[in-house]
Amino acid sequence: MVDPVATTAMMDPAGLKAIGAGLAVGLTGLASGIAEKDIGAAAVGAMAENESLFGKGLILTVIPETIVIFGLVVALLIS
Amino acid sequence: MRLLQKLKRKSSPTHRGSGSNYAYATARVRAMKSNLLPRETYPRLMNMGIDEITRFIEESQYKQDVDELARVYDGVDLFEHALNRNLGVTFTKIINISEGELNYLISEYLKKYDIWSIKTILRGKYCNASVEEINDSLVAAGQLSYTFLSSLAEKESYESVIDALSGTDYYPTLKGYDGTNLSAIENQLDKEYYNGMFYAIGTPGSNDRKLFSKFIRTEIDIKNLSTLFRLKKAGVGEDEIADLILEGGLHLSMKEIEKLLPLPFSEFINSLEKYPYWEDISDIVSPEMDSLVDLETQLTRHSIKSAASFSHMYPLSIVPIMDYVLNKKNEVNNLRIILRGKAANLDEEIIRNQLVI
């Protein structure tokens, strides 16, 4: 038999919110990292040949950053 | 990190893409492609005199090569050397910027230039050419460096050249060279090159690999077609042609070619109608054709066109890099044709026919 008092103590809403917020930022951070990996590499490659591509490369590299921003917004909304 | 790598290796038993930097290499090569001369440049070059053309090349991406070689050579020779050197440097750069599987495939593909240079040296030794003459024709775009190749060219006899190559993959074939059977050895080297290429590709599982294999097999088709045209035109016997045919073509498999071999020239041309190459060559091919120059430029054009269309299908694969390699080679060839043609006072029409734009 599971003790209902103990279960309530373990499932502290504030704690769960914190875990949720952490997951939202952490996982989206990883996701942006993975997405930016190839774009960043490609941008550096293109820039090595043609320096004027710096601006375009930078913008394209940070586009997946939106993923982690959404994660951050969700985290802020939760907590 | 090590755990991650282990997991990655386990999940991909074929090592597909393991450690390859497709994104970096293809983006860089595409940026390099944008530095190639645009097609409108060639008609402009055709209208220039030789001095203007040399100045144009001096101011282009070949500047550094021209400057460095200006101490040793002059005139049209200087530009020929500069173009060759630039080709070598560019292709070595592609090998250097790629990693893993991509690097392996590109190095295998560029072995073509190693074979070209070995053939050049052996041919030079065969007809007693001077060291300078051999050095003039070397293109160090593969794994063998220019210093090594020119040290081979300095060797006294073909035996010592072959001995110096004893550590390479070509040695077993070269060992069979006895000073007389040069064409057989050359042919065998080519066949082994393509065998090695197919071994490197393996059984293509992914779509981009299939495309790369298609690219190589189209190249074989085009080589076989021009061999067939040349030898049929010269009336060479069936068996002799069969020896020179490369296996593994895309549309012209060995079986198909065996059917084409016994046909006389006019019927041979008619039977090409069912192949996709016909579309590009139908206008210029006729049983009475005198020169094969138009045909060969048209075939080269076809291979460049098909490489370009392949490269748009899978942007993150080896195919865009192959597309660049073909285009770069073509640019160097075109510039050389214009320079040499103008230097020899050839008619503009003749030079234009040779160009692949």
Coordinates of C-alpha atoms in Angstrom, one line a residue, chain A residues 4-32:
Chain A
P4 CA -1.0 8.9 0.5
V5 CA 0.7 11.4 2.8
A6 CA 4.2 10.4 1.6
T7 CA 3.1 10.7 -2.1
T8 CA 1.8 14.2 -1.6
A9 CA 5.0 15.2 0.0
M10 CA 7.0 13.8 -2.9
M11 CA 4.9 15.4 -5.5
D12 CA 5.4 18.9 -4.3
P13 CA 3.8 21.2 -6.9
A14 CA 6.6 23.8 -6.6
G15 CA 9.2 21.2 -7.1
L16 CA 7.5 19.7 -10.2
K17 CA 7.2 23.2 -11.6
A18 CA 10.9 23.7 -11.1
I19 CA 11.6 20.4 -12.8
G20 CA 9.3 21.3 -15.7
A21 CA 11.0 24.7 -16.1
G22 CA 14.4 23.1 -16.0
L23 CA 13.5 20.5 -18.6
A24 CA 12.0 23.2 -20.9
V25 CA 15.2 25.2 -20.9
G26 CA 17.6 22.3 -20.8
L27 CA 16.1 20.2 -23.6
T28 CA 15.4 23.2 -25.9
G29 CA 19.0 24.3 -25.3
L30 CA 20.3 21.0 -26.4
A31 CA 18.0 21.1 -29.4
S32 CA 19.2 24.5 -30.5

